[in-house]
Coordinates of C-alpha atoms in Angstrom, one line a residue:
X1 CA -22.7 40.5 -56.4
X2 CA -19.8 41.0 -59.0
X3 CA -21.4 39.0 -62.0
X4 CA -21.3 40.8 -65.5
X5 CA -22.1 40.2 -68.9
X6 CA -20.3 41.2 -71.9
X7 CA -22.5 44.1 -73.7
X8 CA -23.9 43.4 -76.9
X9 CA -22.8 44.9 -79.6
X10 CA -24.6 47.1 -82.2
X11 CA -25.5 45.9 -85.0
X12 CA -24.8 47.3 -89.4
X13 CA -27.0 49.6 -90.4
X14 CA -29.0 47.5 -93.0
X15 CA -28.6 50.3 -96.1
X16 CA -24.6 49.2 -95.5
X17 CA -25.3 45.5 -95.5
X18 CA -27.5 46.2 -99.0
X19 CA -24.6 47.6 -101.0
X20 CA -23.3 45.0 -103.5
X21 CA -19.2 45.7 -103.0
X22 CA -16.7 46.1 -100.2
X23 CA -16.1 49.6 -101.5
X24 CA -19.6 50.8 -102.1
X25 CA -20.3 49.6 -98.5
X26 CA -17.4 51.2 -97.1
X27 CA -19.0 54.6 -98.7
X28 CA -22.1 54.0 -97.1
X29 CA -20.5 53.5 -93.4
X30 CA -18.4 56.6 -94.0
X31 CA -22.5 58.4 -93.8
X32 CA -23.4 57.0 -90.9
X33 CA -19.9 57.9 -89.5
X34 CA -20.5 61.7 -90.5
X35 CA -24.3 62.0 -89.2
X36 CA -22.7 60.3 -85.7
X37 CA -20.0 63.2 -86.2
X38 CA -22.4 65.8 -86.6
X39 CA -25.1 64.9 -85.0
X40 CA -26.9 64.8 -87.9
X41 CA -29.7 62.0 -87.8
X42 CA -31.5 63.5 -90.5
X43 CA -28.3 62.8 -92.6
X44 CA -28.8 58.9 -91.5
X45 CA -30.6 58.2 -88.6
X46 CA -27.2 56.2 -86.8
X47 CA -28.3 56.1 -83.7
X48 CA -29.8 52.7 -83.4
X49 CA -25.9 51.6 -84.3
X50 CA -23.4 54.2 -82.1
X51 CA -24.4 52.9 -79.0
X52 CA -23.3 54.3 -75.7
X53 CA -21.9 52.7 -72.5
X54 CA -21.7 54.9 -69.4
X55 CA -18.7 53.7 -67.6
X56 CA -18.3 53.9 -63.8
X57 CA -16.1 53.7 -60.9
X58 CA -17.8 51.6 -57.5
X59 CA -16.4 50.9 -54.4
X60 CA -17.6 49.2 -51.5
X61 CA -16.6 47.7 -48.3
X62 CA -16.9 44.2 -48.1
X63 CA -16.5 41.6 -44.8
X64 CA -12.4 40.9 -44.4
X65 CA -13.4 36.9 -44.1
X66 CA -13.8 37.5 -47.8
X67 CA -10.7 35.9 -49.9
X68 CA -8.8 38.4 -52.1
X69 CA -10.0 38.2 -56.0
X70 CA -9.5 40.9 -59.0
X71 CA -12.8 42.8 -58.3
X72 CA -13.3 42.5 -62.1
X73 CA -11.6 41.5 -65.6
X74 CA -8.6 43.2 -67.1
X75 CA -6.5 42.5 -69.9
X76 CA -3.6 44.0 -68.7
X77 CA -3.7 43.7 -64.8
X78 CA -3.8 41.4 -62.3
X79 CA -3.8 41.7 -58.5
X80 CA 0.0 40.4 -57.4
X81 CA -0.8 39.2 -54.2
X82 CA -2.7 35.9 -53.0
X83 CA -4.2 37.0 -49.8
X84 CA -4.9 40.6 -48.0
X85 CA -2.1 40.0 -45.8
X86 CA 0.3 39.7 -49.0
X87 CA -1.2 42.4 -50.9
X88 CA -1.3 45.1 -47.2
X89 CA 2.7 43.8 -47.0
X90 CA 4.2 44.6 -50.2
X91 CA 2.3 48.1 -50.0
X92 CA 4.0 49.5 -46.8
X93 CA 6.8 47.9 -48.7
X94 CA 6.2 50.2 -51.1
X95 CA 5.2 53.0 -49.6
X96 CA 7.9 53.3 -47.4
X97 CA 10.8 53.1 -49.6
X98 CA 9.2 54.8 -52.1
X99 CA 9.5 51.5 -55.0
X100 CA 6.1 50.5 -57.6
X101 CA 5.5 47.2 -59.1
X102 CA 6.3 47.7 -62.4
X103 CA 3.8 45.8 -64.0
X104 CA 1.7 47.5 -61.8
X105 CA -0.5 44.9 -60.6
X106 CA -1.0 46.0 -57.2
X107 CA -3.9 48.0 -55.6
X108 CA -4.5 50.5 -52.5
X109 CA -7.5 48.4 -51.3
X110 CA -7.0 50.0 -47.3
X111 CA -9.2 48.0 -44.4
X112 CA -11.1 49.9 -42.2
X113 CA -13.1 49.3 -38.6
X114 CA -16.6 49.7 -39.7
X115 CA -17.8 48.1 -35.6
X116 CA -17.6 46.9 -32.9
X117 CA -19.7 43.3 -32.3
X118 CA -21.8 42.6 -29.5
X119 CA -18.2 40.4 -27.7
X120 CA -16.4 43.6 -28.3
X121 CA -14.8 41.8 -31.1
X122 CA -14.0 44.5 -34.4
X123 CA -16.0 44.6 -37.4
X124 CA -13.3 44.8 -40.2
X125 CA -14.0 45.4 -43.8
X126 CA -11.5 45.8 -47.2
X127 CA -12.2 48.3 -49.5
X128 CA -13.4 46.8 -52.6
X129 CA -13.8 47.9 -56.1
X130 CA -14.7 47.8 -59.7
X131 CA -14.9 49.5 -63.0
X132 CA -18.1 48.5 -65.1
X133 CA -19.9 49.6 -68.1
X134 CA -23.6 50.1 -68.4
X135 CA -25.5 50.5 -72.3
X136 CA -27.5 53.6 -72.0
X137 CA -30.8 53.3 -72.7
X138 CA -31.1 55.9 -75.8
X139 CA -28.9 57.7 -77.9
X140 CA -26.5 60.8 -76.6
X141 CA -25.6 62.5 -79.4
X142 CA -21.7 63.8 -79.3
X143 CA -22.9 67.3 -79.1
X144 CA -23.9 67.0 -75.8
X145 CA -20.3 67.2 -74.9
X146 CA -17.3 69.1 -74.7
X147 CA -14.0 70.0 -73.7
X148 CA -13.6 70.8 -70.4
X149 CA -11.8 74.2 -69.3
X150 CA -9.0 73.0 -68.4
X151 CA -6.0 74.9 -68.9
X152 CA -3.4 73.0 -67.1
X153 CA -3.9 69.9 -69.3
X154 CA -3.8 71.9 -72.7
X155 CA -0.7 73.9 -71.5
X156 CA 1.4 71.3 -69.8
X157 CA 4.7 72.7 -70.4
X158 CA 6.1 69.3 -72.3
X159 CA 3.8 69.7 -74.8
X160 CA 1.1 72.5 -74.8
X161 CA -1.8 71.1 -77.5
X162 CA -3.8 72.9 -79.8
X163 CA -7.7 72.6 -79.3
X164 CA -8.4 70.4 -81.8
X165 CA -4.9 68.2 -80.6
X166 CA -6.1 68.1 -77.5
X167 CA -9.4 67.0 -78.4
X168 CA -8.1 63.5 -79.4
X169 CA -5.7 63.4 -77.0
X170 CA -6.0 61.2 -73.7
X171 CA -4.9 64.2 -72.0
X172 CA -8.7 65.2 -72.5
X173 CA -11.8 65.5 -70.1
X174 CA -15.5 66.4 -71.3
X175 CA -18.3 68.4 -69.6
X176 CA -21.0 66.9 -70.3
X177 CA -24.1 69.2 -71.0
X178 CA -25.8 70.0 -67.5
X179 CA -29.3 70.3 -69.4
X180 CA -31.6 67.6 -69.8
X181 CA -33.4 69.5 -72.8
X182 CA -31.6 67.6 -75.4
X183 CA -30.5 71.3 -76.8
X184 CA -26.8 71.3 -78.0
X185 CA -26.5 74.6 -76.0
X186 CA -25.1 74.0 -72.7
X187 CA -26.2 75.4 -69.8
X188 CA -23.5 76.9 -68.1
X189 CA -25.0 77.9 -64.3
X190 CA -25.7 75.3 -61.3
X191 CA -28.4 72.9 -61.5
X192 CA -29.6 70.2 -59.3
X193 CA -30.6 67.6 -61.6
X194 CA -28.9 67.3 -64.4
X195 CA -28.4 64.7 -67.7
X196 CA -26.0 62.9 -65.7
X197 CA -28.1 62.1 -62.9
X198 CA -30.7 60.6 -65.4
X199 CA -27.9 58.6 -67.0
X200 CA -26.5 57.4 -63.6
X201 CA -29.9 56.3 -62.5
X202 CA -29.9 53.8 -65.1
X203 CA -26.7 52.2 -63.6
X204 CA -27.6 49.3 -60.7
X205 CA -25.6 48.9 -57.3
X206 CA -24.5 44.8 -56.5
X207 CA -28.2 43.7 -56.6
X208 CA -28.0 44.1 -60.6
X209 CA -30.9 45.5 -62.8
X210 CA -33.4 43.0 -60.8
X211 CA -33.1 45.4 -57.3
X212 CA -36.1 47.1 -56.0
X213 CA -35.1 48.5 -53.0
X214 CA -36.9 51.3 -50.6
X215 CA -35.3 53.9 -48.6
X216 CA -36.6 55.7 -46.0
X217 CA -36.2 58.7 -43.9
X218 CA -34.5 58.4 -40.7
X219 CA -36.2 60.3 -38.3
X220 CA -40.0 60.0 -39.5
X221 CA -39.5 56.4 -41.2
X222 CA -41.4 57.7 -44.0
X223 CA -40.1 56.0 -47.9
X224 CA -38.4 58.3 -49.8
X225 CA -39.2 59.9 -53.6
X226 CA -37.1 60.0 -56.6
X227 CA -35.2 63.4 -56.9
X228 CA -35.9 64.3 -60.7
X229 CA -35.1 67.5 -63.2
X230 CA -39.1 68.0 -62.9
X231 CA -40.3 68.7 -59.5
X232 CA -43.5 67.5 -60.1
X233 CA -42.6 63.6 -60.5
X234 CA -40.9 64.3 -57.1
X235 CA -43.8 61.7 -55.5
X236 CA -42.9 58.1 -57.7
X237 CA -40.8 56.1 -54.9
X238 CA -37.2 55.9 -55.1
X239 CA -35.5 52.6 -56.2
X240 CA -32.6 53.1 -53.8
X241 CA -30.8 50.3 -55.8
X242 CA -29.5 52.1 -58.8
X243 CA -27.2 54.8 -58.3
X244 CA -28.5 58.7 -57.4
X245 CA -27.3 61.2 -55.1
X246 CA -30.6 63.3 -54.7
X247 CA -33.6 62.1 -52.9
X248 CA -36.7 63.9 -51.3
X249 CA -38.3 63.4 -48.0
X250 CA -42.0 63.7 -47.5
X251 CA -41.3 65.8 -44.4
X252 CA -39.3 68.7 -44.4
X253 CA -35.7 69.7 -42.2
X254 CA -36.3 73.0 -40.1
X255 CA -34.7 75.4 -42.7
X256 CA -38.0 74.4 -45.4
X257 CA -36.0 71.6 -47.4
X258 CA -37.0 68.6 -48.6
X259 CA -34.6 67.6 -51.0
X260 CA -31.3 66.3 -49.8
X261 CA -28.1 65.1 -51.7
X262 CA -26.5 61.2 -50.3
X263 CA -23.1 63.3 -50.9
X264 CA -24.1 66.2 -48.1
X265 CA -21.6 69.0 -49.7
X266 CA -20.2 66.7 -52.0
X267 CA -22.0 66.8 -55.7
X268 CA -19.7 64.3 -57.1
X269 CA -20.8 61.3 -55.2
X270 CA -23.5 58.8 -56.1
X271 CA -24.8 55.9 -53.9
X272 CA -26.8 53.1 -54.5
X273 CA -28.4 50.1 -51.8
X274 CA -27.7 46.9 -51.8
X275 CA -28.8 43.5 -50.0
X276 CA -25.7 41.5 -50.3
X277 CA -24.4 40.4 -46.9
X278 CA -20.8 40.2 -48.3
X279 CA -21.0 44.5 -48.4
X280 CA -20.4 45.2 -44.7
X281 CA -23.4 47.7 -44.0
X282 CA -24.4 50.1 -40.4
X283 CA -26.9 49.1 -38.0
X284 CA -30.1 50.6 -38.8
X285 CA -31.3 52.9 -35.8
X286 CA -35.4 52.7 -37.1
X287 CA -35.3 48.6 -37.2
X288 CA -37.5 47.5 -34.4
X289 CA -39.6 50.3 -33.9
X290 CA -43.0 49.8 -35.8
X291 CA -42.5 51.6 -38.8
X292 CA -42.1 50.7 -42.3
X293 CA -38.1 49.9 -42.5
X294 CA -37.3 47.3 -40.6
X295 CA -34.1 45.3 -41.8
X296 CA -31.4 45.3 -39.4
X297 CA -28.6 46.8 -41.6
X298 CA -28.9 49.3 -44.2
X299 CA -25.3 48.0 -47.0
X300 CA -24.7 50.8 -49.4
X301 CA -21.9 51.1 -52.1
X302 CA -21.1 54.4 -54.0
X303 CA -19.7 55.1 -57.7
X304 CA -18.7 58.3 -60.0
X305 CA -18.8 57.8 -63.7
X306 CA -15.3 57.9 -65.1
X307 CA -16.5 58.1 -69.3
X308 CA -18.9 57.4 -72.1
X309 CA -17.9 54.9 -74.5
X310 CA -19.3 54.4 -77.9
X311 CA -19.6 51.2 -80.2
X312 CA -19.9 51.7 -83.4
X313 CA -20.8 49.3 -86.8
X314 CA -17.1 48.5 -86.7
X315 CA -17.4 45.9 -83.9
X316 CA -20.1 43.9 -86.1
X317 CA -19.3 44.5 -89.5
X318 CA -17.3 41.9 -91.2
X319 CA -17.5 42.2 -95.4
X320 CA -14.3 40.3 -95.7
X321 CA -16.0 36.8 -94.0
X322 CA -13.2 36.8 -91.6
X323 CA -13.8 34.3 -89.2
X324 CA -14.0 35.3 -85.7
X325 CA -12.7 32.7 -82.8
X326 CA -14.5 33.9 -79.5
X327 CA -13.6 35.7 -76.8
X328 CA -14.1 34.0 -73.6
X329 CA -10.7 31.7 -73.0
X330 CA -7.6 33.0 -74.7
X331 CA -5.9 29.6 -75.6
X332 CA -8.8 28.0 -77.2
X333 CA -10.1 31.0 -78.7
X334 CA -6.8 32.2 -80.2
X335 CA -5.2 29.0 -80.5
X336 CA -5.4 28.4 -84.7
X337 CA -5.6 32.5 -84.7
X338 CA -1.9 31.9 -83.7
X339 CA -0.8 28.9 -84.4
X340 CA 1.1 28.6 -88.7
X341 CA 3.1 26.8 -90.8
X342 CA 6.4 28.9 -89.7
X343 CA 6.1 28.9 -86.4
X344 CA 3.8 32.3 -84.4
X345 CA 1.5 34.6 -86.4
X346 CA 2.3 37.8 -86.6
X347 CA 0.0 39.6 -88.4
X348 CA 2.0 40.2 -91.1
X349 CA 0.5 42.0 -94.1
X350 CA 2.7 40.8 -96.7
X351 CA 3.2 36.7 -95.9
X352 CA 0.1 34.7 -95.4
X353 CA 2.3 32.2 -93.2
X354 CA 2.9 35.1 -90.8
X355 CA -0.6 36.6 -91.4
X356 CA -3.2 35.5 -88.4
X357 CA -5.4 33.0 -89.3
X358 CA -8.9 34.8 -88.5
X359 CA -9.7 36.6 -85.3
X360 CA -10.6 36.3 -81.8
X361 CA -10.9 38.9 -79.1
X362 CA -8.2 39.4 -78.3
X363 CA -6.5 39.7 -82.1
X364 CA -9.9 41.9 -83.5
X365 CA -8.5 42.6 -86.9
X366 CA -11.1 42.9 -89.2
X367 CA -12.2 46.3 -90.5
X368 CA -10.9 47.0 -94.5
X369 CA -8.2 48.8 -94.3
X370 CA -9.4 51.0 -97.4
X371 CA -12.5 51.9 -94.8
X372 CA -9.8 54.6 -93.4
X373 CA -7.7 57.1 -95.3
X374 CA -5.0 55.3 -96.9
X375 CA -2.9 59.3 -96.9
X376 CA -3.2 59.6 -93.5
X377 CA -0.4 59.7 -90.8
X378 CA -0.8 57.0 -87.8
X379 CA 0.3 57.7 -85.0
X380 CA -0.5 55.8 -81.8
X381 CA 0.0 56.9 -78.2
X382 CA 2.3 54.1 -76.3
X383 CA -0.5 53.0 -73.9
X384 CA -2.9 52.2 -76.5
X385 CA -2.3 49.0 -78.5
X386 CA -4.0 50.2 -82.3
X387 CA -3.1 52.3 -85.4
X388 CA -2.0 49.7 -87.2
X389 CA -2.4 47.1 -90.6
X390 CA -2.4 43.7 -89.9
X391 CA -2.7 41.0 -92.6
X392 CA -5.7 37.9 -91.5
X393 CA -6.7 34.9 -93.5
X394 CA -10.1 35.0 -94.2
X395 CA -12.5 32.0 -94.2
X396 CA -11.2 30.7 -97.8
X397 CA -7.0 31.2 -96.7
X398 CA -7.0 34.7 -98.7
X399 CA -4.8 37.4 -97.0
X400 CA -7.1 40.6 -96.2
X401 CA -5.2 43.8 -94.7
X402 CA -7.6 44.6 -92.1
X403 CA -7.1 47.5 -89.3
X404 CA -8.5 47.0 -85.6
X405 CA -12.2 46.7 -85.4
X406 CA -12.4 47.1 -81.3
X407 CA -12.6 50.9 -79.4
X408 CA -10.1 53.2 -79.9
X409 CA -9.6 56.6 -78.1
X410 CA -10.0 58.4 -81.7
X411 CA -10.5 56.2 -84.5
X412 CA -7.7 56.7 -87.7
X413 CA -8.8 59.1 -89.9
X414 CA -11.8 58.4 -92.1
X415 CA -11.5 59.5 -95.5
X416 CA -13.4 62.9 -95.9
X417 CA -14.4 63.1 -92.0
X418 CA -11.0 63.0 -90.4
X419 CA -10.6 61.4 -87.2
X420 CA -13.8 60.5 -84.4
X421 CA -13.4 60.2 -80.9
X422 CA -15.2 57.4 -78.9
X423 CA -14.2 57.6 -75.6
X424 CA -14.6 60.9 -73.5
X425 CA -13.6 60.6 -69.8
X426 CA -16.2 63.0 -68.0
X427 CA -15.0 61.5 -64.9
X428 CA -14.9 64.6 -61.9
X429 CA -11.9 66.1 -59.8
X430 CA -11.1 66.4 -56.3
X431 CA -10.9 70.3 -56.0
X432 CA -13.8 71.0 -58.0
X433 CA -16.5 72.5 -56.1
X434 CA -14.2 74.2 -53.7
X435 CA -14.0 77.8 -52.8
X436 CA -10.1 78.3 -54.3
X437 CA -11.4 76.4 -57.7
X438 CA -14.8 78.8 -57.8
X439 CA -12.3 82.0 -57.8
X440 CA -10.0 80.4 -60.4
X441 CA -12.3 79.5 -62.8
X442 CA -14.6 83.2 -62.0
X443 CA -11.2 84.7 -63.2
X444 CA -10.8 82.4 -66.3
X445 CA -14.1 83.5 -67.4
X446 CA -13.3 86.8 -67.2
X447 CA -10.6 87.1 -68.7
X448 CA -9.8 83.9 -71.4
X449 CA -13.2 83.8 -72.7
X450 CA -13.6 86.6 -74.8
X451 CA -16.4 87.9 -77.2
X452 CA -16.8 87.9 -81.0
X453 CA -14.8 90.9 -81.8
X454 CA -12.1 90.3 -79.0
X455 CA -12.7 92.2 -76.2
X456 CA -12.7 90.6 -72.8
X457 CA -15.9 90.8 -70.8
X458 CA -17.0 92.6 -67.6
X459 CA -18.0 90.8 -64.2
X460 CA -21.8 92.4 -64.9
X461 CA -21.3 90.8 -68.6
X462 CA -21.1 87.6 -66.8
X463 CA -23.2 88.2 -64.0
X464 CA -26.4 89.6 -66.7
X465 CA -25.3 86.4 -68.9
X466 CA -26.0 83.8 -65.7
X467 CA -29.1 86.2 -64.7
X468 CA -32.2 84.3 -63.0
X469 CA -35.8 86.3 -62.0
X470 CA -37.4 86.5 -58.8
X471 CA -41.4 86.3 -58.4
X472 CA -43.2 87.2 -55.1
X473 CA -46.6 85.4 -54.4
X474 CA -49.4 87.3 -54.1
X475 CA -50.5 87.1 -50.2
X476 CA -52.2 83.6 -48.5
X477 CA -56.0 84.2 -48.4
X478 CA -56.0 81.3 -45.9
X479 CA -54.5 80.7 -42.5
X480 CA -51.9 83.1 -41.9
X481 CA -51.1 85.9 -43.9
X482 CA -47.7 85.6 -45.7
X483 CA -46.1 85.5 -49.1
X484 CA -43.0 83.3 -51.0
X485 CA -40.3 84.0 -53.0
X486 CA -39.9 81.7 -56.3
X487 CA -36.8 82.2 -57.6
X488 CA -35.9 80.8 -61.4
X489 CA -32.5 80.3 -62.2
X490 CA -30.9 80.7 -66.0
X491 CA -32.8 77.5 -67.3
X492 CA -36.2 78.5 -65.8
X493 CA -35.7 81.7 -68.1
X494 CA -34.9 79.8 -71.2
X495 CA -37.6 77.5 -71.1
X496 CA -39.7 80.5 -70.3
X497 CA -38.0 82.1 -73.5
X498 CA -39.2 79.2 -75.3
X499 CA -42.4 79.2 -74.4
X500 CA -42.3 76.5 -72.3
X501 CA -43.2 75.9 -68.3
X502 CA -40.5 76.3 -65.5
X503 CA -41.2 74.5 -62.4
X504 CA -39.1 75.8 -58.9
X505 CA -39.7 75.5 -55.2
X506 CA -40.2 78.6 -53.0
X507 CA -38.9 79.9 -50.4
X508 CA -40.2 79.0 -47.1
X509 CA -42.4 81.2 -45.1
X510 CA -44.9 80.3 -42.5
X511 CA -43.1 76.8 -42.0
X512 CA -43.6 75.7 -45.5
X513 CA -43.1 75.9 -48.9
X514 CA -44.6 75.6 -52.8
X515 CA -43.4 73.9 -55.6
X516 CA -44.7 76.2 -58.5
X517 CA -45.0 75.6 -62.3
X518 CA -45.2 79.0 -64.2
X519 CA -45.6 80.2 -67.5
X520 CA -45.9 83.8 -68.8
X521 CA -47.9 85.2 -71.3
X522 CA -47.1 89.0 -73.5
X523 CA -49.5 91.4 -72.4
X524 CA -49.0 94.4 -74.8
X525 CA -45.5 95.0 -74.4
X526 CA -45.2 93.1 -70.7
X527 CA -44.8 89.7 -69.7
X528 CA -47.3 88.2 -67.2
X529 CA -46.1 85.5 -65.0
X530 CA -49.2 83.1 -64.4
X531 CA -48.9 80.5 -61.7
X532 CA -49.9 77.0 -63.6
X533 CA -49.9 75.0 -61.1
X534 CA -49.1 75.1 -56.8
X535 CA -47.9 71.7 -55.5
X536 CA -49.7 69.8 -58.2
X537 CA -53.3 71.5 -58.0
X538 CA -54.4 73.8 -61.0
X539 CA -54.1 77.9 -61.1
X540 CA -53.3 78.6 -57.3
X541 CA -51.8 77.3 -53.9
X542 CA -53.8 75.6 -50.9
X543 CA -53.8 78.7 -49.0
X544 CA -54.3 81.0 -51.5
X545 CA -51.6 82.0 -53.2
X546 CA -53.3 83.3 -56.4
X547 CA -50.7 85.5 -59.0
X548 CA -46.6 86.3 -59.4
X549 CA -45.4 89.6 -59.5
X550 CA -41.7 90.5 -60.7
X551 CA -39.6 91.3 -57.7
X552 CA -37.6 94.1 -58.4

């Protein structure tokens, strides 16, 4: 239900580890560190060691007989209350004289009627909720990301930030790249499924990685299918208990549509079942009559992903034998970290009495500080607790100066590289998606985002830039006689430019509709568009769909 495990971390690249001194090892990181930079794993293949950790935001509603707890481990905060009725009072407190708790322990965790029982009693639930970390699967390199267009945070009238200021600022937020290609050219039109979807799928709801959970169609009571980037693997059963927001049905809604979205009109919502009887759930209308789901409540939570985190060598390499005390209870763990001859360690980097004596988690001191560019400037942001030298004992009482080896925002500079960010928020905002934002952000494009030599482009600039292509289906040969309309956005065209397949669903006519994969071939100085494959079967539809013809 809320159990986690600390991720493990990754581990030193073994050409770093074979380097006989501290400073000819240090050399070798710093070339790992620039391939990560550039995305270069030709340079040194580092992705088996900058791991990263997709980071989300879930709520659920859980039964109100449940005792208040923090929903998950912080450093820094605690819940300041020790019931719900403690922790509702001191918010309308709050909220109506207009006062914060100052350490800021306190939460807006609202209850909510979710029922009404069977004695006419209320179902009553508290919104719960929890900020987790999952490690992705494989590598993402950093240029699948960038800055977001976001003017308002680069131009905040305090302190208006250069591009590159910005970029290691926490003011920042990052797009990340819509294409699941793996090309470092983002694809800048709407897409269904996109890279985050195939990240988020990786992330489980309260069942944990162990849930296999169905999902099924309300009105035909028919399972549903996974919802991928490739139509064609539309048909492999959906694990409803990982987090997703598309889904297919096997029988389609009245307008021709199969695919549907958990969200409706929102595209920033993911959901994931669950089986624990703690998440208060709805009543499940189908349960009872003969078909395939039959459990009695359907318990869901939802999530957004708030950033991508990377660990890096840092975490796990430790040249200077410094000995490392745990992390699990601070006393013990930190207790001789601490503890010295004159009285509390500070960390100082000129007394070994005032010098820590090793490290533990939550004193992780341990990186050489000649790692780093000894010329360079720190400067620290006053929520984050880093950019500085500390001085640690290591195993044999010698004092090391050592900089933080835990995640920063944007690690000090690196001698020769500069500074590397490892945290990029990509978490989405409330207005995005609405009509007022579409018009905005139309008229930034036009008019901020210039060409080569200057000049601001046109509406048709955009417009030809974002262009799709329209094929028409030769007529049915069987049943009635009809055609479809198969409509490729931007993508479809690129892969078509690259000689690849693009797969899209038509348009309905005659009560249905194909999912087609097409290719196109240069016939003397025109393309063909040849139909690969119709709803999974080879070189035409069912019903006889046969060629494509541009629609003009």
């Amino acid at each position: 239900m809320r159990n986690l495990k600390d991720i493990e971390l990754p581990e030193v690249p073994p050409s770093v580890l074979a380097k006989p001194s501290l400073d000819e090892q240090a050399a070798e990181m710093r070339e790992y560190f620039k391939a990560f930079r550039d995305s270069d794993h030709a340079h040194r293949d580092y992705r088996p060691y900058f791991r990263p950790a997709l980071c989300v935001l879930e709520v659920a509603w859980l039964d109100a007989g449940e005792d208040l707890t923090d929903p998950f481990d912080s450093e820094r905060h605690k819940l300041a209350a020790a019931d719900w009725e403690e922790l509702r009072a001191k918010l309308a407190w709050m909220l109506e004289s207009g006062h914060k708790d100052t350490n800021e322990n306190l939460g807006f965790l609202p209850s909510s009627v979710r029922g009404i029982r069977a004695d006419g009693s209320p179902v009553v639930a508290n919104l719960d909720y929890r900020i987790f970390c999952h490690p992705l699967k494989d590598a993402l390199p950093l240029n699948q990301l960038r800055l977001s267009k976001h003017l308002a945070s680069r131009l905040a009238p305090h302190k208006p930030l250069t591009t590159s200021a910005l970029w290691h600022s926490r003011r920042a937020r990052f797009d990340l790249n819509p294409s699941n290609s793996g090309s470092s050219t983002f694809m800048d039109y709407p897409s269904f499924w996109q890279q985050i979807d195939s990240l988020m799928a990786q992330v489980p709801g309260r069942d944990g990685y162990s849930a296999n959970i169905s999902d099924y169609e309300y009105s035909s009571n028919e399972r549903v299918s996974r919802r991928t980037y490739n139509f064609l693997d539309d048909q492999e059963p959906l694990n409803a208990g990982f987090y997703h927001r598309f889904y297919k049905t096997q029988t389609r809604d009245a307008m021709g549509r199969a695919v549907r979205r958990r969200g409706f009109s929102d595209m920033t919502m993911w959901a994931a079942r669950t089986t624990q009887p703690q998440v208060v759930g709805a009543p499940n209308p189908a349960a009872g009559q003969g078909g395939e789901d039959d459990e009695a409540v359907h318990r869901w939570t939802w999530a957004v992903p708030l950033e991508l985190v990377y660990m890096t060598p840092l975490m796990a390499w430790n040249p200077l034998d410094i000995r490392y005390g745990g992390s699990s209870n601070y006393n013990r763990d930190c207790g001789d970290v601490l503890a010295g001859p004159a009285g509390k360690r500070t960390g100082d980097p000129l007394d070994a009495d005032k010098a820590f004596n090793g490290t533990c988690g939550w004193f992780f001191f341990r990186t050489p500080e000649r790692f780093f560019d000894p010329n360079a400037s720190a400067t620290a942001d006053p929520a984050d607790t880093g950019y500085r030298v500390v001085g640690v004992l290591d195993k044999q009482g010698a004092l090391q100066r050592v900089r933080e080896s835990g995640t920063f925002i944007s690690l000090p500079e690196i001698e020769g590289l500069g500074q590397i960010r490892l945290r990029y928020p990509i978490y989405p905002v409330h207005w995005e998606g609405s009509q007022a934002w579409k018009e905005v952000k139309a008229l930034q494009t036009l008019t901020l985002e210039t060409s080569a030599d200057g000049s601001v482009g046109s509406a048709s600039d955009v417009a030809n830039s974002l262009a799709g292509i329209d094929l028409g289906l030769s007529p049915a040969t069987v049943g009635n006689s009809h055609t479809h309309t198969l409509s490729l956005g931007p993508d479809g065209v690129e892969a078509l430019e690259r000689g690849e397949t693009a797969v899209g669903i038509t348009t309905v006519d005659n009560s249905h509709s194909h999912t087609v994969k097409v290719r196109r071939t240069k016939s003397g100085s025109k393309w063909v568009y040849e139909i690969e494959t119709c709803d999974g079967s080879p070189s035409e539809c069912g019903d006889g769909h046969k060629t494509l013809a541009v629609v003009s």
